[in-house]
Amino acid sequence: MRTFFYPESMVVVGASPRKKNLGHLIILNNVRLDCKVRLYGLSSEEGEIAGIHVYKDFPSLPEIPDVALFITPAAAIPDLLEECGKRGIRHVVIESSGFSEFSRDENDALEEKILKIAERYGIRFVGPNCIGIVNYDLNLVMPFLLYKKSLPGGRVGMISQSGGLGHIYLETLPENAVRPGKMVSVGNKLQIDETDFLQYFLEDEATDMVVVYLEGFKRGRDFFRTALSASKPIILQKSNRNPLSASIARSHTAALSASDDVVDGFCRQAAVIRVEDEQEAISAVKILQQPLMRGRRLAVLSRSGGHAVITADACSQYGFDLVPFPESFFERLNTLYTRRVIAPQNPLDLGEIFDYRIYARIMEEALKLDEVDGVLFNHVYQSHYESDMSKTFLGELDSLVRKYNKPAAVAVITDAAETLELMKSFPVYTSPLAAVKALNLSATYAERKELRDARGEGNALSFALPELQGRLAGFIEEKRHPLADECIDLLRTAGLSFVRSIKINQASDLEAGAVSFPVAVKLLSSQASHKSDVGGVRLNLPDRDALAQALSAIRSSVSEHAPGVSVEGFLVQEMAPEGQEFFVGGRQDPVFGPVVVAGLGGIFLEIFRDSAVRIAPVTPNEARDMLRGLHAWPILQGRRGQAPRDVEALTDLICRVAALLVDAPQIAEIDLNPVFVHAAGRGISLADARILMSLKD
Amino acid sequence: MRTFFYPESMVVVGASPRKKNLGHLIILNNVRLDCKVRLYGLSSEEGEIAGIHVYKDFPSLPEIPDVALFITPAAAIPDLLEECGKRGIRHVVIESSGFSEFSRDENDALEEKILKIAERYGIRFVGPNCIGIVNYDLNLVMPFLLYKKSLPGGRVGMISQSGGLGHIYLETLPENAVRPGKMVSVGNKLQIDETDFLQYFLEDEATDMVVVYLEGFKRGRDFFRTALSASKPIILQKSNRNPLSASIARSHTAALSASDDVVDGFCRQAAVIRVEDEQEAISAVKILQQPLMRGRRLAVLSRSGGHAVITADACSQYGFDLVPFPESFFERLNTLYTRRVIAPQNPLDLGEIFDYRIYARIMEEALKLDEVDGVLFNHVYQSHYESDMSKTFLGELDSLVRKYNKPAAVAVITDAAETLELMKSFPVYTSPLAAVKALNLSATYAERKELRDARGEGNALSFALPELQGRLAGFIEEKRHPLADECIDLLRTAGLSFVRSIKINQASDLEAGAVSFPVAVKLLSSQASHKSDVGGVRLNLPDRDALAQALSAIRSSVSEHAPGVSVEGFLVQEMAPEGQEFFVGGRQDPVFGPVVVAGLGGIFLEIFRDSAVRIAPVTPNEARDMLRGLHAWPILQGRRGQAPRDVEALTDLICRVAALLVDAPQIAEIDLNPVFVHAAGRGISLADARILMSLKD
């Protein structure tokens, strides 16, 4: 991979010496920026572009270049790639478009062909349909867009599925006091994908953090695994969040959409910083260049009272604790200025003080405090008059941040031109809210990283795996999904406990004492997935007579309302003791593989969607974090004097379901709903289970 | 009020001719800006400031000025005001600080004194603790901050509780292609408050919309009433949203905090546009200078595929409908360009077209469409090279927007300096998300305004008001809150129906046939507000024996767990038929007066806080809108084949509770929880009611 970013030589295939085509522009860019790579052009016509020789064919090149960049019509690619293979070129960047992003059917064959040629020769290639790679360490710019100025290489790596977005990031970061180092546009990622580049950037010693823009994941599970062990921050902007966008993304780059909830879940699990838009991404980069906010105790200093109020609102919204300053802090402050006393509170309104040296000293005193994890400064000022003082102050602040190893976010409130100028040199924010959001990103990242690194191991789950696999194979063979009673049997093999359940055909099948009344009875039928819709469920039957009546009631309901539904028996179950209704389930996600879901059950499930998703398997710590993230978490903790619920039992269930989906990929979907969660120590009760098999048609 | 904004003459009291004090600066500002008001200074020392004469005392002034501006120590104000009164000055702006915002106790007396003097002479005054008024129509700038350039007067009015925020708005709006017209900083609003100025701006012919920054409401209910009949958009930034901020706001300006939910509720009710921060406020002003978005059908045109995907995400998030373009649209497009066919979808990716004239034509075709309520354009471009073309295009767009009476939001994605330059002349946005949010503000305002204007009249509620008032007077006299049975009796008088309820002292008190079993029984005690906490509630008692047992069980529970609680009887109630649990309640809000609340009941009330608040009284339409705004609305509509619930009955209940709180301010709080909502046509059932009286200690 390193060769793509640090080639010694590169040929631009499709750079016409005469026409001002895209290849021509690429060579011009690199010459103008004084790129430290030996460059060659290649086109049907020999010539020169700004001193770079354009050769007619590969054999004429004076050396075997490390990288070949293709910017030719799509149809020409297979032959060119073949040629590269023969000549020993092993790194290719295909920027040409006109592949699966354009029209799926006709171009799939073309992509297939290219993949095969590359495989034959051991060629690694980026693209197609991309703008390639930028590495400011060498001033190497492969995109066919205009690059005007060279930059000292920074330490931020960028992976972008959209060339346009990637380019905009490169342009915007320097305007925000951030120096980008490298960027790769992955395009259709036919061969090398975002996970490959993520791995590279995580290992690259010149990269401190990675910004990723994606419309879809090529290998979601691998991306997740790579992120899970990352020591550098990964900032992810994932668009294409819903079916509406998905159709556009398809035509844009060939993107595979994943359920947005799963992306949220895996980001929380792997401590990936998911951002909503470009502006939030840039804020994240800015704040993460400073030390992390390792707690939520914030000190706010404000040059304007109104902005102090707004900041306090934002702090409350984002869960920051405006700790009271200790007495000693104000004592030290009193040695700094004498004329006026400022009200001893946090936020500290500096309104009466006009002295930048004092600001710096107060900032230092605040950063010093053990009680404080980070500082926010509202810098309201008159442009021009205070410009130089501001810059000196911000420079000092930068050293203080390093010295005390805590972040300081400065909200600059002045005119736009001044702000713009200041932002180029200092990582400042344009409003108190933006500064609070940035600090929240830092604090959240620190929290999640700690959780992730303490995720621990999966617990030892007792699975009768061979027996389970045998039964699952049976359903696959019969090409059918298990019935309710079979689901229960299956899951018992996986160590799950259900209420006592007995399959009968008629009331007299039930042996005396086999169950304790009251019971529920449920129709067993392969045609009725929602039993209650056909009147196939009766609850709270107090005795045998009631059971017999219920059976005939179900039979008549079915024959009346759903005559096509076969009655394949009945499941008699003891009623579960009362408990809070949750649900646990999971499925094989097409992008991320097995995922597990848990949340509040009952009729509110659909209304509030209070649930959490994680990529399976999950450790008990991760399962607990799923529950902690629910709005319903207070219910589990016990509220209004009610007993806390059995979180451990629920956690164990989540881990088991997750493990099962990993071990048994034949299971497409599991749904346990309701799960009655009893008081702590009393466990959970399961009565219903639904399993769908992965049946190929 | 007009005199404050359009005085013919003004004296600045406290403007020293020698010292560069704040009064001095105010005169300098106005001279520099060529203010069209005759100016005088007044200070203990005679002299001149930039050609303006400073007089030693009021009698020396050559005329009675329309307005006197005070910028002197607080202690001097009463005498100065007295002087103004005697000399016939009737309009005063007090910018001096050092009043209740500084220290409550000692300065309340000072404020009281000032109010009395003003009243005696019929003086109207702004402040204290403010930066006064700005009117660009006259280039009149009262603030003691530096004003550098004059501006042509615009049509946006500003009311700000914080001088700092107001000033920043004035500086920032012109950087966003918005010309502010007038601004007033209300400070401690001791006499004239935000509602007075709101009324003025709503009537002022030179003002098209009003931006309000508040930390608290002086007369919340009047503000609401004024907003309710406003034909101009009102944009409200309300900070000081929580107790944390409240303590700072207190020290900042003397702000009265209102429950933030009530503010949200009244904004929805009165179609006030509530914004989160300054940036959102400016976006609102920008989009509302265009025609309103009168629907949610959006056309998106994008010069970059990646930004099209991001825009589609944002559209889905904010509830916009990316309608398919009609066939005829593409037919017309095909007459505009021939070389390439662009994919016929919405968002339309313009990636292949590079011709600004064509962009303008496509925009026109999109704005023309009956199927479309507004257009969004993603303008990704290279600065410098396309600058002039961009400006021409944006100018044309401006005319198209007027011509077709629909909004067009342009997201500009280019370098920051170029963006900044462009923003001064055109109302553009810096990202697709920001553009979508702006369009959402416009659409939401249009929707709420329509709802508000169609709120209709309250229904005729049959209240036995005199009887009710008599009973309430009894509780006030006895200085106590009604017990559960008394609450039910009270509310029956107000037309509410409860399940059959009978008060007894022992089981034998219950006459045969008086209630149908099963019943519930509840302890009546003035000491037990939460009956269930002392074991005072038993449900589902099947017969008399069970009832008798329950009574003795309650008695022993109370004597064991809460020996201080007196047993004042029991309430026997028929069990309510099953229904979905909601709650309805209300209270006298210290800022907004009577408010009504409704939402989902049961144990999830505290978890999801799924409720809506409105200022009482409410019309049936408003009550229905409360329910429509709940997450639980689908439950009321009937989900998964369940019957829809009796929304009409619930609506009627909300209206009645609201009306009751208006008619009976002696009631501090009403709580009806649970309200069982049955299937449509079957009404609701009430079993429990709690009423707290307004008891003065």
PDB file of N, CA, C and O in Angstrom, chain B residues 274-313:
ATOM      1  N   ARG B 274     -38.916  29.093  16.714  1.00  0.00           N
ATOM      2  CA  ARG B 274     -37.901  29.022  17.769  1.00  0.00           C
ATOM      3  C   ARG B 274     -36.608  28.460  17.187  1.00  0.00           C
ATOM      4  O   ARG B 274     -36.611  27.404  16.568  1.00  0.00           O
ATOM      5  N   VAL B 275     -35.508  29.159  17.388  1.00  0.00           N
ATOM      6  CA  VAL B 275     -34.225  28.708  16.851  1.00  0.00           C
ATOM      7  C   VAL B 275     -33.288  28.358  17.995  1.00  0.00           C
ATOM      8  O   VAL B 275     -33.427  28.860  19.108  1.00  0.00           O
ATOM      9  N   GLU B 276     -32.339  27.482  17.687  1.00  0.00           N
ATOM     10  CA  GLU B 276     -31.436  26.959  18.703  1.00  0.00           C
ATOM     11  C   GLU B 276     -30.308  27.942  18.990  1.00  0.00           C
ATOM     12  O   GLU B 276     -29.894  28.092  20.124  1.00  0.00           O
ATOM     13  N   ASP B 277     -29.806  28.567  17.955  1.00  0.00           N
ATOM     14  CA  ASP B 277     -28.680  29.470  18.171  1.00  0.00           C
ATOM     15  C   ASP B 277     -28.688  30.591  17.135  1.00  0.00           C
ATOM     16  O   ASP B 277     -29.586  30.675  16.297  1.00  0.00           O
ATOM     17  N   GLU B 278     -27.672  31.445  17.205  1.00  0.00           N
ATOM     18  CA  GLU B 278     -27.590  32.598  16.326  1.00  0.00           C
ATOM     19  C   GLU B 278     -27.543  32.165  14.864  1.00  0.00           C
ATOM     20  O   GLU B 278     -28.155  32.797  13.993  1.00  0.00           O
ATOM     21  N   GLN B 279     -26.792  31.083  14.582  1.00  0.00           N
ATOM     22  CA  GLN B 279     -26.664  30.655  13.195  1.00  0.00           C
ATOM     23  C   GLN B 279     -28.014  30.239  12.611  1.00  0.00           C
ATOM     24  O   GLN B 279     -28.335  30.552  11.470  1.00  0.00           O
ATOM     25  N   GLU B 280     -28.776  29.534  13.423  1.00  0.00           N
ATOM     26  CA  GLU B 280     -30.096  29.119  12.949  1.00  0.00           C
ATOM     27  C   GLU B 280     -31.008  30.335  12.775  1.00  0.00           C
ATOM     28  O   GLU B 280     -31.824  30.397  11.845  1.00  0.00           O
ATOM     29  N   ALA B 281     -30.856  31.317  13.671  1.00  0.00           N
ATOM     30  CA  ALA B 281     -31.661  32.540  13.560  1.00  0.00           C
ATOM     31  C   ALA B 281     -31.366  33.237  12.229  1.00  0.00           C
ATOM     32  O   ALA B 281     -32.284  33.678  11.528  1.00  0.00           O
ATOM     33  N   ILE B 282     -30.096  33.309  11.891  1.00  0.00           N
ATOM     34  CA  ILE B 282     -29.721  33.992  10.649  1.00  0.00           C
ATOM     35  C   ILE B 282     -30.221  33.201   9.441  1.00  0.00           C
ATOM     36  O   ILE B 282     -30.728  33.777   8.473  1.00  0.00           O
ATOM     37  N   SER B 283     -30.114  31.890   9.503  1.00  0.00           N
ATOM     38  CA  SER B 283     -30.681  31.062   8.434  1.00  0.00           C
ATOM     39  C   SER B 283     -32.170  31.340   8.271  1.00  0.00           C
ATOM     40  O   SER B 283     -32.683  31.420   7.159  1.00  0.00           O
ATOM     41  N   ALA B 284     -32.854  31.457   9.407  1.00  0.00           N
ATOM     42  CA  ALA B 284     -34.292  31.708   9.365  1.00  0.00           C
ATOM     43  C   ALA B 284     -34.582  33.033   8.674  1.00  0.00           C
ATOM     44  O   ALA B 284     -35.449  33.123   7.799  1.00  0.00           O
ATOM     45  N   VAL B 285     -33.854  34.071   9.061  1.00  0.00           N
ATOM     46  CA  VAL B 285     -34.069  35.379   8.439  1.00  0.00           C
ATOM     47  C   VAL B 285     -33.835  35.272   6.924  1.00  0.00           C
ATOM     48  O   VAL B 285     -34.620  35.777   6.123  1.00  0.00           O
ATOM     49  N   LYS B 286     -32.751  34.588   6.559  1.00  0.00           N
ATOM     50  CA  LYS B 286     -32.413  34.485   5.146  1.00  0.00           C
ATOM     51  C   LYS B 286     -33.524  33.802   4.351  1.00  0.00           C
ATOM     52  O   LYS B 286     -33.952  34.290   3.304  1.00  0.00           O
ATOM     53  N   ILE B 287     -33.985  32.682   4.837  1.00  0.00           N
ATOM     54  CA  ILE B 287     -34.968  31.923   4.055  1.00  0.00           C
ATOM     55  C   ILE B 287     -36.327  32.631   4.082  1.00  0.00           C
ATOM     56  O   ILE B 287     -37.092  32.548   3.120  1.00  0.00           O
ATOM     57  N   LEU B 288     -36.615  33.356   5.168  1.00  0.00           N
ATOM     58  CA  LEU B 288     -37.927  33.994   5.255  1.00  0.00           C
ATOM     59  C   LEU B 288     -37.977  35.308   4.480  1.00  0.00           C
ATOM     60  O   LEU B 288     -39.041  35.901   4.330  1.00  0.00           O
ATOM     61  N   GLN B 289     -36.832  35.741   3.963  1.00  0.00           N
ATOM     62  CA  GLN B 289     -36.863  36.872   3.035  1.00  0.00           C
ATOM     63  C   GLN B 289     -37.337  36.406   1.660  1.00  0.00           C
ATOM     64  O   GLN B 289     -37.675  37.223   0.810  1.00  0.00           O
ATOM     65  N   GLN B 290     -37.324  35.102   1.459  1.00  0.00           N
ATOM     66  CA  GLN B 290     -37.859  34.538   0.211  1.00  0.00           C
ATOM     67  C   GLN B 290     -39.322  34.150   0.433  1.00  0.00           C
ATOM     68  O   GLN B 290     -39.804  34.120   1.564  1.00  0.00           O
ATOM     69  N   PRO B 291     -40.043  33.819  -0.645  1.00  0.00           N
ATOM     70  CA  PRO B 291     -41.416  33.305  -0.467  1.00  0.00           C
ATOM     71  C   PRO B 291     -41.406  32.048   0.405  1.00  0.00           C
ATOM     72  O   PRO B 291     -40.398  31.332   0.441  1.00  0.00           O
ATOM     73  N   LEU B 292     -42.512  31.780   1.090  1.00  0.00           N
ATOM     74  CA  LEU B 292     -42.570  30.614   1.971  1.00  0.00           C
ATOM     75  C   LEU B 292     -42.595  29.310   1.175  1.00  0.00           C
ATOM     76  O   LEU B 292     -43.074  29.266   0.045  1.00  0.00           O
ATOM     77  N   MET B 293     -42.093  28.263   1.810  1.00  0.00           N
ATOM     78  CA  MET B 293     -42.173  26.917   1.244  1.00  0.00           C
ATOM     79  C   MET B 293     -43.522  26.348   1.668  1.00  0.00           C
ATOM     80  O   MET B 293     -43.705  25.930   2.806  1.00  0.00           O
ATOM     81  N   ARG B 294     -44.474  26.319   0.746  1.00  0.00           N
ATOM     82  CA  ARG B 294     -45.856  25.968   1.120  1.00  0.00           C
ATOM     83  C   ARG B 294     -46.163  24.507   0.868  1.00  0.00           C
ATOM     84  O   ARG B 294     -47.190  24.156   0.285  1.00  0.00           O
ATOM     85  N   GLY B 295     -45.262  23.651   1.277  1.00  0.00           N
ATOM     86  CA  GLY B 295     -45.438  22.216   1.114  1.00  0.00           C
ATOM     87  C   GLY B 295     -44.089  21.583   1.316  1.00  0.00           C
ATOM     88  O   GLY B 295     -43.122  22.286   1.584  1.00  0.00           O
ATOM     89  N   ARG B 296     -43.994  20.269   1.170  1.00  0.00           N
ATOM     90  CA  ARG B 296     -42.717  19.604   1.461  1.00  0.00           C
ATOM     91  C   ARG B 296     -42.162  18.865   0.250  1.00  0.00           C
ATOM     92  O   ARG B 296     -41.360  17.957   0.373  1.00  0.00           O
ATOM     93  N   ARG B 297     -42.609  19.288  -0.934  1.00  0.00           N
ATOM     94  CA  ARG B 297     -42.116  18.633  -2.155  1.00  0.00           C
ATOM     95  C   ARG B 297     -40.940  19.434  -2.696  1.00  0.00           C
ATOM     96  O   ARG B 297     -41.091  20.573  -3.118  1.00  0.00           O
ATOM     97  N   LEU B 298     -39.768  18.816  -2.638  1.00  0.00           N
ATOM     98  CA  LEU B 298     -38.532  19.533  -2.941  1.00  0.00           C
ATOM     99  C   LEU B 298     -37.866  18.964  -4.188  1.00  0.00           C
ATOM    100  O   LEU B 298     -37.860  17.758  -4.406  1.00  0.00           O
ATOM    101  N   ALA B 299     -37.320  19.872  -5.003  1.00  0.00           N
ATOM    102  CA  ALA B 299     -36.461  19.458  -6.111  1.00  0.00           C
ATOM    103  C   ALA B 299     -35.032  19.797  -5.734  1.00  0.00           C
ATOM    104  O   ALA B 299     -34.768  20.898  -5.262  1.00  0.00           O
ATOM    105  N   VAL B 300     -34.115  18.839  -5.919  1.00  0.00           N
ATOM    106  CA  VAL B 300     -32.712  19.076  -5.599  1.00  0.00           C
ATOM    107  C   VAL B 300     -31.887  18.955  -6.875  1.00  0.00           C
ATOM    108  O   VAL B 300     -31.997  17.964  -7.608  1.00  0.00           O
ATOM    109  N   LEU B 301     -31.094  19.987  -7.148  1.00  0.00           N
ATOM    110  CA  LEU B 301     -30.158  19.956  -8.270  1.00  0.00           C
ATOM    111  C   LEU B 301     -28.763  20.038  -7.663  1.00  0.00           C
ATOM    112  O   LEU B 301     -28.529  20.849  -6.773  1.00  0.00           O
ATOM    113  N   SER B 302     -27.855  19.201  -8.133  1.00  0.00           N
ATOM    114  CA  SER B 302     -26.555  19.120  -7.472  1.00  0.00           C
ATOM    115  C   SER B 302     -25.434  19.038  -8.493  1.00  0.00           C
ATOM    116  O   SER B 302     -25.503  18.250  -9.429  1.00  0.00           O
ATOM    117  N   ARG B 303     -24.417  19.852  -8.282  1.00  0.00           N
ATOM    118  CA  ARG B 303     -23.259  19.785  -9.172  1.00  0.00           C
ATOM    119  C   ARG B 303     -22.282  18.692  -8.739  1.00  0.00           C
ATOM    120  O   ARG B 303     -21.268  18.502  -9.392  1.00  0.00           O
ATOM    121  N   SER B 304     -22.567  18.002  -7.625  1.00  0.00           N
ATOM    122  CA  SER B 304     -21.692  16.924  -7.171  1.00  0.00           C
ATOM    123  C   SER B 304     -22.545  15.767  -6.687  1.00  0.00           C
ATOM    124  O   SER B 304     -23.523  15.945  -5.966  1.00  0.00           O
ATOM    125  N   GLY B 305     -22.171  14.563  -7.135  1.00  0.00           N
ATOM    126  CA  GLY B 305     -22.932  13.368  -6.775  1.00  0.00           C
ATOM    127  C   GLY B 305     -22.904  13.107  -5.275  1.00  0.00           C
ATOM    128  O   GLY B 305     -23.926  12.785  -4.676  1.00  0.00           O
ATOM    129  N   GLY B 306     -21.723  13.252  -4.662  1.00  0.00           N
ATOM    130  CA  GLY B 306     -21.614  13.021  -3.220  1.00  0.00           C
ATOM    131  C   GLY B 306     -22.524  13.938  -2.440  1.00  0.00           C
ATOM    132  O   GLY B 306     -23.218  13.511  -1.512  1.00  0.00           O
ATOM    133  N   HIS B 307     -22.576  15.191  -2.847  1.00  0.00           N
ATOM    134  CA  HIS B 307     -23.450  16.133  -2.140  1.00  0.00           C
ATOM    135  C   HIS B 307     -24.925  15.846  -2.395  1.00  0.00           C
ATOM    136  O   HIS B 307     -25.772  16.175  -1.566  1.00  0.00           O
ATOM    137  N   ALA B 308     -25.230  15.223  -3.528  1.00  0.00           N
ATOM    138  CA  ALA B 308     -26.617  14.808  -3.771  1.00  0.00           C
ATOM    139  C   ALA B 308     -27.033  13.750  -2.759  1.00  0.00           C
ATOM    140  O   ALA B 308     -28.142  13.797  -2.210  1.00  0.00           O
ATOM    141  N   VAL B 309     -26.129  12.829  -2.472  1.00  0.00           N
ATOM    142  CA  VAL B 309     -26.437  11.768  -1.492  1.00  0.00           C
ATOM    143  C   VAL B 309     -26.650  12.385  -0.107  1.00  0.00           C
ATOM    144  O   VAL B 309     -27.619  12.073   0.592  1.00  0.00           O
ATOM    145  N   ILE B 310     -25.751  13.271   0.274  1.00  0.00           N
ATOM    146  CA  ILE B 310     -25.860  13.941   1.573  1.00  0.00           C
ATOM    147  C   ILE B 310     -27.169  14.728   1.661  1.00  0.00           C
ATOM    148  O   ILE B 310     -27.851  14.728   2.689  1.00  0.00           O
ATOM    149  N   THR B 311     -27.542  15.376   0.577  1.00  0.00           N
ATOM    150  CA  THR B 311     -28.777  16.154   0.567  1.00  0.00           C
ATOM    151  C   THR B 311     -29.993  15.244   0.724  1.00  0.00           C
ATOM    152  O   THR B 311     -30.931  15.572   1.451  1.00  0.00           O
ATOM    153  N   ALA B 312     -29.962  14.115   0.043  1.00  0.00           N
ATOM    154  CA  ALA B 312     -31.085  13.182   0.163  1.00  0.00           C
ATOM    155  C   ALA B 312     -31.225  12.696   1.606  1.00  0.00           C
ATOM    156  O   ALA B 312     -32.336  12.578   2.129  1.00  0.00           O
ATOM    157  N   ASP B 313     -30.092  12.418   2.263  1.00  0.00           N
ATOM    158  CA  ASP B 313     -30.146  12.055   3.691  1.00  0.00           C
ATOM    159  C   ASP B 313     -30.840  13.149   4.497  1.00  0.00           C
ATOM    160  O   ASP B 313     -31.722  12.869   5.309  1.00  0.00           O
TER     161      ASP B 313
END
